[in-house]
Amino acid sequence: MTSQPGSQRTWIITGASAGFGRAIAECAVGRGDNVVLAVRRPGSVADLADAHRDQVLVAELDVRDTGRAGDVVRSAADRFDRVDVLVNNAGRGVVGAAEEVGEEELRASLELHLLGPAALVRAVLPYFREQGSGTIVQMSSQGGRISFPGVGAYSAGKFALEGWSEALAGEVAPFGVRVMIVEPSRFRTSFNAPDVLGFADAGAAYTGLLGAVRNDMASADGIQEGDPVRAAEIIVDLVAGDELPLRLPLGREAVERIGRSYRQNLEELERWAPTARAADFPGAPASARPI
C-alpha cells in the first residue's frame, strides 16, 4: 500500500521547534495535514499550534527519554485517529577529537541520534502494521555516510542510525511501511548556532589538526547554502508520492561529497580485493544467504 496523493496525513515530527523540523511541520500543515510537534519546550511552537488548532498537537518530549515514546504516539493516534508519518529529526552536533569527547557526551549523542529514534519507531510500528501503511523519515546527515576529524561523535550516532534504518527498511517493507534516510549537507538552520553546536574542550595535541575544522563549523551559521523550506517541500512531496528512495542526499555538497566517497571506497575495495579474498579457505564454496 502506498500513500495516496491528496489524502490527509498525520505526522509526528521531533525537534520541530526550528530548522528542518519546523519547516517540514509548516509545509505539512499548509497542505492540510495534521502534525504532532514533539519538542522539549512546548512554548517554542505555541505560535504554530495557536494558528492551526485543529491540525496541530504539541507533545513535550526529550527524545533521549525513550520511555515517553509510546505516550507521544498514543497521543497522536488518540487525537487524529491514525499516524502516517514519523520524522525523527531532533539532533545536535558536537565537535572534538575522539580523545577530547568524553564518554558522557558521546553517550548523549548516541541516545539522541539512535536510541531515541529507535524507541519512536518501535512505538509507531504496530499502528503502521495495522494500517498496512506508514512512512518513517530518518533525518541523518552527509555525516552519516562520510566522516572526518573532529566530528566522530556526531557521525557515530548518524552512521548507527543509517545502518539500523537500512535493516529496518527491509523488515517493514512487507507491511507496506517505507523508510527514507535523509542526508543533508549544510542548511540554514540553527545547527551551527553558537548556543546549539557543541565543542569539546580543545586539547593542545589537536590544536593544529582541528583548528580549521572548529573555525569552519563555528563560522557557518547564517551562511549555509541549503534552504530548509525547499528541503521540506522535497521531503513532503516524496512522502506524498509512490516512489521513495532509501537514501536521499540533500543539497549539492551532499551529492558531491557522498558521491566522491562512494567512488573512493569502491576504488580502495578493488585495489585490496585480492588480499581480502586470500583470507578464505582455498576452494571453500561461496556463502548462501537468505537476503
PDB file of C-alpha atoms in Angstrom:
ATOM      1  CA  MET A   1       0.000   0.000   0.000  1.00  0.00           C
ATOM      2  CA  THR A   2       1.374   3.419  -0.936  1.00  0.00           C
ATOM      3  CA  SER A   3       0.430   6.899   0.110  1.00  0.00           C
ATOM      4  CA  GLN A   4      -2.466   8.383  -1.818  1.00  0.00           C
ATOM      5  CA  PRO A   5      -1.912  11.941  -3.100  1.00  0.00           C
ATOM      6  CA  GLY A   6      -4.481  14.344  -1.675  1.00  0.00           C
ATOM      7  CA  SER A   7      -5.246  12.335   1.456  1.00  0.00           C
ATOM      8  CA  GLN A   8      -4.842  13.928   4.874  1.00  0.00           C
ATOM      9  CA  ARG A   9      -1.916  12.511   6.810  1.00  0.00           C
ATOM     10  CA  THR A  10      -0.883  12.684  10.439  1.00  0.00           C
ATOM     11  CA  TRP A  11       2.781  13.422  11.097  1.00  0.00           C
ATOM     12  CA  ILE A  12       4.882  13.102  14.235  1.00  0.00           C
ATOM     13  CA  ILE A  13       7.947  15.338  13.993  1.00  0.00           C
ATOM     14  CA  THR A  14      10.663  15.532  16.631  1.00  0.00           C
ATOM     15  CA  GLY A  15      12.796  18.629  17.017  1.00  0.00           C
ATOM     16  CA  ALA A  16      10.005  20.644  15.407  1.00  0.00           C
ATOM     17  CA  SER A  17      10.769  23.958  17.082  1.00  0.00           C
ATOM     18  CA  ALA A  18      13.259  25.085  14.425  1.00  0.00           C
ATOM     19  CA  GLY A  19      15.208  24.087  11.338  1.00  0.00           C
ATOM     20  CA  PHE A  20      14.139  21.115   9.273  1.00  0.00           C
ATOM     21  CA  GLY A  21      11.533  20.012  11.806  1.00  0.00           C
ATOM     22  CA  ARG A  22       9.785  23.365  11.830  1.00  0.00           C
ATOM     23  CA  ALA A  23       9.952  23.698   8.038  1.00  0.00           C
ATOM     24  CA  ILE A  24       8.518  20.219   7.479  1.00  0.00           C
ATOM     25  CA  ALA A  25       5.752  20.890  10.011  1.00  0.00           C
ATOM     26  CA  GLU A  26       4.783  24.171   8.361  1.00  0.00           C
ATOM     27  CA  CYS A  27       4.794  22.590   4.915  1.00  0.00           C
ATOM     28  CA  ALA A  28       2.652  19.640   6.038  1.00  0.00           C
ATOM     29  CA  VAL A  29       0.169  21.864   7.870  1.00  0.00           C
ATOM     30  CA  GLY A  30      -0.004  24.151   4.854  1.00  0.00           C
ATOM     31  CA  ARG A  31      -1.092  21.192   2.748  1.00  0.00           C
ATOM     32  CA  GLY A  32      -3.867  20.306   5.143  1.00  0.00           C
ATOM     33  CA  ASP A  33      -2.163  17.541   7.133  1.00  0.00           C
ATOM     34  CA  ASN A  34      -2.216  17.026  10.886  1.00  0.00           C
ATOM     35  CA  VAL A  35       1.047  17.377  12.786  1.00  0.00           C
ATOM     36  CA  VAL A  36       2.211  16.367  16.244  1.00  0.00           C
ATOM     37  CA  LEU A  37       5.093  18.616  17.269  1.00  0.00           C
ATOM     38  CA  ALA A  38       7.314  16.641  19.644  1.00  0.00           C
ATOM     39  CA  VAL A  39       9.552  19.231  21.319  1.00  0.00           C
ATOM     40  CA  ARG A  40      11.426  19.777  24.572  1.00  0.00           C
ATOM     41  CA  ARG A  41       9.950  23.253  25.057  1.00  0.00           C
ATOM     42  CA  PRO A  42       6.246  23.444  24.110  1.00  0.00           C
ATOM     43  CA  GLY A  43       6.334  27.232  24.170  1.00  0.00           C
ATOM     44  CA  SER A  44       8.721  27.225  21.204  1.00  0.00           C
ATOM     45  CA  VAL A  45       5.911  26.104  18.877  1.00  0.00           C
ATOM     46  CA  ALA A  46       2.986  27.900  20.539  1.00  0.00           C
ATOM     47  CA  ASP A  47       2.557  30.206  17.561  1.00  0.00           C
ATOM     48  CA  LEU A  48       2.128  27.320  15.126  1.00  0.00           C
ATOM     49  CA  ALA A  49      -0.211  25.471  17.472  1.00  0.00           C
ATOM     50  CA  ASP A  50      -2.354  28.570  18.071  1.00  0.00           C
ATOM     51  CA  ALA A  51      -2.615  29.323  14.365  1.00  0.00           C
ATOM     52  CA  HIS A  52      -3.702  25.769  13.464  1.00  0.00           C
ATOM     53  CA  ARG A  53      -5.566  24.436  16.494  1.00  0.00           C
ATOM     54  CA  ASP A  54      -7.470  21.779  14.533  1.00  0.00           C
ATOM     55  CA  GLN A  55      -4.354  20.401  12.849  1.00  0.00           C
ATOM     56  CA  VAL A  56      -1.585  20.701  15.431  1.00  0.00           C
ATOM     57  CA  LEU A  57      -0.912  18.895  18.696  1.00  0.00           C
ATOM     58  CA  VAL A  58       2.091  19.729  20.855  1.00  0.00           C
ATOM     59  CA  ALA A  59       3.745  16.878  22.758  1.00  0.00           C
ATOM     60  CA  GLU A  60       6.504  17.591  25.245  1.00  0.00           C
ATOM     61  CA  LEU A  61       9.384  15.220  24.556  1.00  0.00           C
ATOM     62  CA  ASP A  62      13.091  14.989  25.163  1.00  0.00           C
ATOM     63  CA  VAL A  63      13.990  12.356  22.557  1.00  0.00           C
ATOM     64  CA  ARG A  64      16.548  10.821  24.906  1.00  0.00           C
ATOM     65  CA  ASP A  65      13.686   9.953  27.290  1.00  0.00           C
ATOM     66  CA  THR A  66      12.833   6.755  25.433  1.00  0.00           C
ATOM     67  CA  GLY A  67      10.151   5.829  27.959  1.00  0.00           C
ATOM     68  CA  ARG A  68       7.990   8.674  26.612  1.00  0.00           C
ATOM     69  CA  ALA A  69       7.956   7.445  23.005  1.00  0.00           C
ATOM     70  CA  GLY A  70       4.802   5.363  23.400  1.00  0.00           C
ATOM     71  CA  ASP A  71       2.931   8.235  25.038  1.00  0.00           C
ATOM     72  CA  VAL A  72       3.680  10.549  22.113  1.00  0.00           C
ATOM     73  CA  VAL A  73       2.499   8.042  19.526  1.00  0.00           C
ATOM     74  CA  ARG A  74      -0.665   7.244  21.502  1.00  0.00           C
ATOM     75  CA  SER A  75      -1.480  10.925  21.856  1.00  0.00           C
ATOM     76  CA  ALA A  76      -1.220  11.331  18.077  1.00  0.00           C
ATOM     77  CA  ALA A  77      -3.478   8.357  17.420  1.00  0.00           C
ATOM     78  CA  ASP A  78      -5.994   9.447  20.065  1.00  0.00           C
ATOM     79  CA  ARG A  79      -6.225  12.984  18.690  1.00  0.00           C
ATOM     80  CA  PHE A  80      -6.186  12.278  14.951  1.00  0.00           C
ATOM     81  CA  ASP A  81      -7.289   8.606  14.800  1.00  0.00           C
ATOM     82  CA  ARG A  82      -4.196   7.468  12.913  1.00  0.00           C
ATOM     83  CA  VAL A  83      -0.483   8.089  12.367  1.00  0.00           C
ATOM     84  CA  ASP A  84       1.018   8.110   8.876  1.00  0.00           C
ATOM     85  CA  VAL A  85       4.488   9.645   9.066  1.00  0.00           C
ATOM     86  CA  LEU A  86       7.214   9.683  11.717  1.00  0.00           C
ATOM     87  CA  VAL A  87      10.052  12.155  11.192  1.00  0.00           C
ATOM     88  CA  ASN A  88      12.992  11.578  13.518  1.00  0.00           C
ATOM     89  CA  ASN A  89      14.620  14.970  13.195  1.00  0.00           C
ATOM     90  CA  ALA A  90      15.931  16.039  16.613  1.00  0.00           C
ATOM     91  CA  GLY A  91      19.706  16.254  16.706  1.00  0.00           C
ATOM     92  CA  ARG A  92      22.734  18.238  17.804  1.00  0.00           C
ATOM     93  CA  GLY A  93      26.297  18.468  16.583  1.00  0.00           C
ATOM     94  CA  VAL A  94      29.396  18.125  18.703  1.00  0.00           C
ATOM     95  CA  VAL A  95      32.930  18.926  17.540  1.00  0.00           C
ATOM     96  CA  GLY A  96      36.034  17.407  19.064  1.00  0.00           C
ATOM     97  CA  ALA A  97      38.644  14.708  18.579  1.00  0.00           C
ATOM     98  CA  ALA A  98      37.958  11.215  19.869  1.00  0.00           C
ATOM     99  CA  GLU A  99      40.313  11.859  22.782  1.00  0.00           C
ATOM    100  CA  GLU A 100      38.545  15.126  23.629  1.00  0.00           C
ATOM    101  CA  VAL A 101      34.905  13.998  23.630  1.00  0.00           C
ATOM    102  CA  GLY A 102      34.195  12.208  26.897  1.00  0.00           C
ATOM    103  CA  GLU A 103      32.031   9.157  27.431  1.00  0.00           C
ATOM    104  CA  GLU A 104      29.104  11.152  28.812  1.00  0.00           C
ATOM    105  CA  GLU A 105      28.911  13.420  25.773  1.00  0.00           C
ATOM    106  CA  LEU A 106      29.414  10.515  23.346  1.00  0.00           C
ATOM    107  CA  ARG A 107      26.673   8.537  25.071  1.00  0.00           C
ATOM    108  CA  ALA A 108      24.330  11.533  24.901  1.00  0.00           C
ATOM    109  CA  SER A 109      24.935  11.797  21.160  1.00  0.00           C
ATOM    110  CA  LEU A 110      24.127   8.121  20.639  1.00  0.00           C
ATOM    111  CA  GLU A 111      20.984   8.432  22.763  1.00  0.00           C
ATOM    112  CA  LEU A 112      19.802  11.431  20.756  1.00  0.00           C
ATOM    113  CA  HIS A 113      20.626  10.147  17.282  1.00  0.00           C
ATOM    114  CA  LEU A 114      19.976   6.402  17.608  1.00  0.00           C
ATOM    115  CA  LEU A 115      18.251   5.217  20.782  1.00  0.00           C
ATOM    116  CA  GLY A 116      15.582   7.933  20.826  1.00  0.00           C
ATOM    117  CA  PRO A 117      14.604   7.487  17.163  1.00  0.00           C
ATOM    118  CA  ALA A 118      14.626   3.705  17.585  1.00  0.00           C
ATOM    119  CA  ALA A 119      12.206   3.943  20.508  1.00  0.00           C
ATOM    120  CA  LEU A 120       9.799   6.079  18.490  1.00  0.00           C
ATOM    121  CA  VAL A 121       9.986   3.665  15.561  1.00  0.00           C
ATOM    122  CA  ARG A 122       9.190   0.723  17.831  1.00  0.00           C
ATOM    123  CA  ALA A 123       6.253   2.645  19.275  1.00  0.00           C
ATOM    124  CA  VAL A 124       4.757   3.596  15.912  1.00  0.00           C
ATOM    125  CA  LEU A 125       5.240   0.330  14.015  1.00  0.00           C
ATOM    126  CA  PRO A 126       2.226  -1.505  15.496  1.00  0.00           C
ATOM    127  CA  TYR A 127      -0.003   1.309  14.178  1.00  0.00           C
ATOM    128  CA  PHE A 128       1.651   1.210  10.765  1.00  0.00           C
ATOM    129  CA  ARG A 129       1.372  -2.565  10.507  1.00  0.00           C
ATOM    130  CA  GLU A 130      -2.298  -2.483  11.441  1.00  0.00           C
ATOM    131  CA  GLN A 131      -2.965   0.193   8.821  1.00  0.00           C
ATOM    132  CA  GLY A 132      -0.855  -1.524   6.202  1.00  0.00           C
ATOM    133  CA  SER A 133       0.946   1.755   5.520  1.00  0.00           C
ATOM    134  CA  GLY A 134       3.254   4.342   7.028  1.00  0.00           C
ATOM    135  CA  THR A 135       6.442   6.259   6.326  1.00  0.00           C
ATOM    136  CA  ILE A 136       9.490   6.714   8.547  1.00  0.00           C
ATOM    137  CA  VAL A 137      11.782   9.626   7.698  1.00  0.00           C
ATOM    138  CA  GLN A 138      15.154   9.444   9.423  1.00  0.00           C
ATOM    139  CA  MET A 139      16.966  12.782   9.308  1.00  0.00           C
ATOM    140  CA  SER A 140      20.599  11.761   9.116  1.00  0.00           C
ATOM    141  CA  SER A 141      23.373  13.845   7.556  1.00  0.00           C
ATOM    142  CA  GLN A 142      26.103  13.676   4.964  1.00  0.00           C
ATOM    143  CA  GLY A 143      27.996  12.946   8.183  1.00  0.00           C
ATOM    144  CA  GLY A 144      26.062   9.689   8.361  1.00  0.00           C
ATOM    145  CA  ARG A 145      27.866   8.398   5.251  1.00  0.00           C
ATOM    146  CA  ILE A 146      31.235  10.164   5.457  1.00  0.00           C
ATOM    147  CA  SER A 147      33.227  11.418   8.411  1.00  0.00           C
ATOM    148  CA  PHE A 148      36.344  13.467   9.036  1.00  0.00           C
ATOM    149  CA  PRO A 149      38.495  14.525  12.006  1.00  0.00           C
ATOM    150  CA  GLY A 150      36.579  16.372  14.685  1.00  0.00           C
ATOM    151  CA  VAL A 151      33.065  15.053  14.014  1.00  0.00           C
ATOM    152  CA  GLY A 152      33.418  11.424  15.056  1.00  0.00           C
ATOM    153  CA  ALA A 153      30.997  11.677  17.989  1.00  0.00           C
ATOM    154  CA  TYR A 154      28.277  13.130  15.774  1.00  0.00           C
ATOM    155  CA  SER A 155      28.935  10.722  12.905  1.00  0.00           C
ATOM    156  CA  ALA A 156      28.901   7.760  15.281  1.00  0.00           C
ATOM    157  CA  GLY A 157      25.215   8.324  16.004  1.00  0.00           C
ATOM    158  CA  LYS A 158      24.307   9.053  12.392  1.00  0.00           C
ATOM    159  CA  PHE A 159      26.236   6.076  10.999  1.00  0.00           C
ATOM    160  CA  ALA A 160      24.472   3.883  13.561  1.00  0.00           C
ATOM    161  CA  LEU A 161      21.082   5.339  12.642  1.00  0.00           C
ATOM    162  CA  GLU A 162      21.690   4.640   8.962  1.00  0.00           C
ATOM    163  CA  GLY A 163      22.762   1.033   9.480  1.00  0.00           C
ATOM    164  CA  TRP A 164      19.830   0.394  11.812  1.00  0.00           C
ATOM    165  CA  SER A 165      17.423   2.055   9.375  1.00  0.00           C
ATOM    166  CA  GLU A 166      18.685   0.130   6.344  1.00  0.00           C
ATOM    167  CA  ALA A 167      17.894  -3.136   8.118  1.00  0.00           C
ATOM    168  CA  LEU A 168      14.575  -1.676   9.289  1.00  0.00           C
ATOM    169  CA  ALA A 169      13.566  -0.819   5.721  1.00  0.00           C
ATOM    170  CA  GLY A 170      13.811  -4.454   4.666  1.00  0.00           C
ATOM    171  CA  GLU A 171      11.982  -5.686   7.756  1.00  0.00           C
ATOM    172  CA  VAL A 172       8.935  -3.448   7.402  1.00  0.00           C
ATOM    173  CA  ALA A 173       8.526  -3.301   3.613  1.00  0.00           C
ATOM    174  CA  PRO A 174       6.243  -6.386   3.567  1.00  0.00           C
ATOM    175  CA  PHE A 175       3.790  -4.463   5.786  1.00  0.00           C
ATOM    176  CA  GLY A 176       3.557  -1.505   3.393  1.00  0.00           C
ATOM    177  CA  VAL A 177       5.834   0.623   5.581  1.00  0.00           C
ATOM    178  CA  ARG A 178       8.505   2.751   3.916  1.00  0.00           C
ATOM    179  CA  VAL A 179      11.775   4.190   5.233  1.00  0.00           C
ATOM    180  CA  MET A 180      13.719   7.166   3.872  1.00  0.00           C
ATOM    181  CA  ILE A 181      17.099   8.272   5.247  1.00  0.00           C
ATOM    182  CA  VAL A 182      17.766  11.950   4.510  1.00  0.00           C
ATOM    183  CA  GLU A 183      21.419  13.040   4.312  1.00  0.00           C
ATOM    184  CA  PRO A 184      21.602  16.851   4.220  1.00  0.00           C
ATOM    185  CA  SER A 185      24.685  18.948   3.725  1.00  0.00           C
ATOM    186  CA  ARG A 186      24.769  22.437   5.225  1.00  0.00           C
ATOM    187  CA  PHE A 187      21.371  24.082   5.525  1.00  0.00           C
ATOM    188  CA  ARG A 188      20.473  27.424   7.050  1.00  0.00           C
ATOM    189  CA  THR A 189      19.136  26.008  10.304  1.00  0.00           C
ATOM    190  CA  SER A 190      20.333  26.631  13.861  1.00  0.00           C
ATOM    191  CA  PHE A 191      22.668  23.594  13.708  1.00  0.00           C
ATOM    192  CA  ASN A 192      25.797  25.788  13.608  1.00  0.00           C
ATOM    193  CA  ALA A 193      24.490  28.435  16.017  1.00  0.00           C
ATOM    194  CA  PRO A 194      26.796  29.220  18.976  1.00  0.00           C
ATOM    195  CA  ASP A 195      24.197  28.135  21.545  1.00  0.00           C
ATOM    196  CA  VAL A 196      23.407  24.869  19.711  1.00  0.00           C
ATOM    197  CA  LEU A 197      26.600  23.393  18.263  1.00  0.00           C
ATOM    198  CA  GLY A 198      28.715  21.753  20.949  1.00  0.00           C
ATOM    199  CA  PHE A 199      32.511  21.935  21.198  1.00  0.00           C
ATOM    200  CA  ALA A 200      34.619  19.688  23.377  1.00  0.00           C
ATOM    201  CA  ASP A 201      37.440  21.346  25.287  1.00  0.00           C
ATOM    202  CA  ALA A 202      40.336  21.583  22.846  1.00  0.00           C
ATOM    203  CA  GLY A 203      43.457  19.674  23.788  1.00  0.00           C
ATOM    204  CA  ALA A 204      46.843  21.087  22.837  1.00  0.00           C
ATOM    205  CA  ALA A 205      47.744  17.952  20.897  1.00  0.00           C
ATOM    206  CA  TYR A 206      44.957  18.516  18.364  1.00  0.00           C
ATOM    207  CA  THR A 207      45.003  22.291  18.034  1.00  0.00           C
ATOM    208  CA  GLY A 208      46.774  22.306  14.689  1.00  0.00           C
ATOM    209  CA  LEU A 209      44.792  19.431  13.192  1.00  0.00           C
ATOM    210  CA  LEU A 210      41.335  20.505  14.280  1.00  0.00           C
ATOM    211  CA  GLY A 211      41.670  24.277  14.470  1.00  0.00           C
ATOM    212  CA  ALA A 212      40.438  24.730  10.906  1.00  0.00           C
ATOM    213  CA  VAL A 213      37.553  22.312  11.475  1.00  0.00           C
ATOM    214  CA  ARG A 214      36.419  24.146  14.584  1.00  0.00           C
ATOM    215  CA  ASN A 215      36.605  27.508  12.845  1.00  0.00           C
ATOM    216  CA  ASP A 216      34.746  26.224   9.805  1.00  0.00           C
ATOM    217  CA  MET A 217      31.908  24.770  11.883  1.00  0.00           C
ATOM    218  CA  ALA A 218      31.646  27.829  14.104  1.00  0.00           C
ATOM    219  CA  SER A 219      31.616  30.324  11.238  1.00  0.00           C
ATOM    220  CA  ALA A 220      28.969  28.610   9.082  1.00  0.00           C
ATOM    221  CA  ASP A 221      25.927  29.887  10.967  1.00  0.00           C
ATOM    222  CA  GLY A 222      23.734  32.034   8.746  1.00  0.00           C
ATOM    223  CA  ILE A 223      25.648  31.461   5.512  1.00  0.00           C
ATOM    224  CA  GLN A 224      24.798  27.815   4.806  1.00  0.00           C
ATOM    225  CA  GLU A 225      23.771  27.295   1.195  1.00  0.00           C
ATOM    226  CA  GLY A 226      20.858  24.939   1.854  1.00  0.00           C
ATOM    227  CA  ASP A 227      17.282  26.259   2.129  1.00  0.00           C
ATOM    228  CA  PRO A 228      15.268  24.368   4.806  1.00  0.00           C
ATOM    229  CA  VAL A 229      11.954  25.389   3.206  1.00  0.00           C
ATOM    230  CA  ARG A 230      12.936  23.930  -0.161  1.00  0.00           C
ATOM    231  CA  ALA A 231      14.198  20.812   1.606  1.00  0.00           C
ATOM    232  CA  ALA A 232      10.920  20.440   3.496  1.00  0.00           C
ATOM    233  CA  GLU A 233       8.922  20.699   0.285  1.00  0.00           C
ATOM    234  CA  ILE A 234      11.028  17.956  -1.297  1.00  0.00           C
ATOM    235  CA  ILE A 235      10.552  15.671   1.714  1.00  0.00           C
ATOM    236  CA  VAL A 236       6.794  16.265   1.939  1.00  0.00           C
ATOM    237  CA  ASP A 237       6.426  15.716  -1.825  1.00  0.00           C
ATOM    238  CA  LEU A 238       8.303  12.412  -1.629  1.00  0.00           C
ATOM    239  CA  VAL A 239       6.242  11.215   1.332  1.00  0.00           C
ATOM    240  CA  ALA A 240       3.068  12.013  -0.628  1.00  0.00           C
ATOM    241  CA  GLY A 241       4.273  10.143  -3.710  1.00  0.00           C
ATOM    242  CA  ASP A 242       4.518   6.499  -4.662  1.00  0.00           C
ATOM    243  CA  GLU A 243       8.309   6.318  -5.061  1.00  0.00           C
ATOM    244  CA  LEU A 244      10.581   6.851  -2.068  1.00  0.00           C
ATOM    245  CA  PRO A 245      14.379   6.459  -2.077  1.00  0.00           C
ATOM    246  CA  LEU A 246      16.038   4.628   0.791  1.00  0.00           C
ATOM    247  CA  ARG A 247      18.679   7.367   0.920  1.00  0.00           C
ATOM    248  CA  LEU A 248      18.273  10.979  -0.151  1.00  0.00           C
ATOM    249  CA  PRO A 249      21.426  13.133  -0.137  1.00  0.00           C
ATOM    250  CA  LEU A 250      20.046  16.652   0.203  1.00  0.00           C
ATOM    251  CA  GLY A 251      21.922  19.647  -1.155  1.00  0.00           C
ATOM    252  CA  ARG A 252      24.634  19.953  -3.804  1.00  0.00           C
ATOM    253  CA  GLU A 253      27.502  19.477  -1.368  1.00  0.00           C
ATOM    254  CA  ALA A 254      25.980  16.262  -0.009  1.00  0.00           C
ATOM    255  CA  VAL A 255      25.585  14.848  -3.508  1.00  0.00           C
ATOM    256  CA  GLU A 256      29.171  15.709  -4.424  1.00  0.00           C
ATOM    257  CA  ARG A 257      30.863  14.666  -1.176  1.00  0.00           C
ATOM    258  CA  ILE A 258      28.926  11.425  -0.726  1.00  0.00           C
ATOM    259  CA  GLY A 259      29.351  10.563  -4.405  1.00  0.00           C
ATOM    260  CA  ARG A 260      33.112  11.128  -4.168  1.00  0.00           C
ATOM    261  CA  SER A 261      33.237   8.928  -1.069  1.00  0.00           C
ATOM    262  CA  TYR A 262      31.408   6.092  -2.831  1.00  0.00           C
ATOM    263  CA  ARG A 263      33.886   6.222  -5.721  1.00  0.00           C
ATOM    264  CA  GLN A 264      36.928   6.332  -3.440  1.00  0.00           C
ATOM    265  CA  ASN A 265      35.633   3.430  -1.367  1.00  0.00           C
ATOM    266  CA  LEU A 266      35.000   1.361  -4.493  1.00  0.00           C
ATOM    267  CA  GLU A 267      38.498   2.086  -5.788  1.00  0.00           C
ATOM    268  CA  GLU A 268      40.020   1.022  -2.455  1.00  0.00           C
ATOM    269  CA  LEU A 269      37.878  -2.116  -2.363  1.00  0.00           C
ATOM    270  CA  GLU A 270      39.006  -3.124  -5.835  1.00  0.00           C
ATOM    271  CA  ARG A 271      42.638  -2.384  -5.017  1.00  0.00           C
ATOM    272  CA  TRP A 272      42.637  -4.626  -1.961  1.00  0.00           C
ATOM    273  CA  ALA A 273      40.209  -7.276  -3.214  1.00  0.00           C
ATOM    274  CA  PRO A 274      42.895  -9.902  -3.978  1.00  0.00           C
ATOM    275  CA  THR A 275      44.347  -9.531  -0.488  1.00  0.00           C
ATOM    276  CA  ALA A 276      40.902  -9.724   1.090  1.00  0.00           C
ATOM    277  CA  ARG A 277      39.853 -12.804  -0.911  1.00  0.00           C
ATOM    278  CA  ALA A 278      43.028 -14.610   0.151  1.00  0.00           C
ATOM    279  CA  ALA A 279      41.660 -14.845   3.706  1.00  0.00           C
ATOM    280  CA  ASP A 280      39.150 -17.571   2.735  1.00  0.00           C
ATOM    281  CA  PHE A 281      39.818 -21.299   2.910  1.00  0.00           C
ATOM    282  CA  PRO A 282      41.089 -22.395  -0.509  1.00  0.00           C
ATOM    283  CA  GLY A 283      38.287 -23.938  -2.529  1.00  0.00           C
ATOM    284  CA  ALA A 284      35.571 -23.126   0.061  1.00  0.00           C
ATOM    285  CA  PRO A 285      32.130 -22.704  -1.545  1.00  0.00           C
ATOM    286  CA  ALA A 286      30.615 -19.227  -1.563  1.00  0.00           C
ATOM    287  CA  SER A 287      28.163 -18.391   1.209  1.00  0.00           C
ATOM    288  CA  ALA A 288      24.445 -18.890   0.565  1.00  0.00           C
ATOM    289  CA  ARG A 289      22.492 -16.078   2.232  1.00  0.00           C
ATOM    290  CA  PRO A 290      18.704 -15.686   2.674  1.00  0.00           C
ATOM    291  CA  ILE A 291      18.897 -11.990   1.719  1.00  0.00           C
TER     292      ILE A 291
END
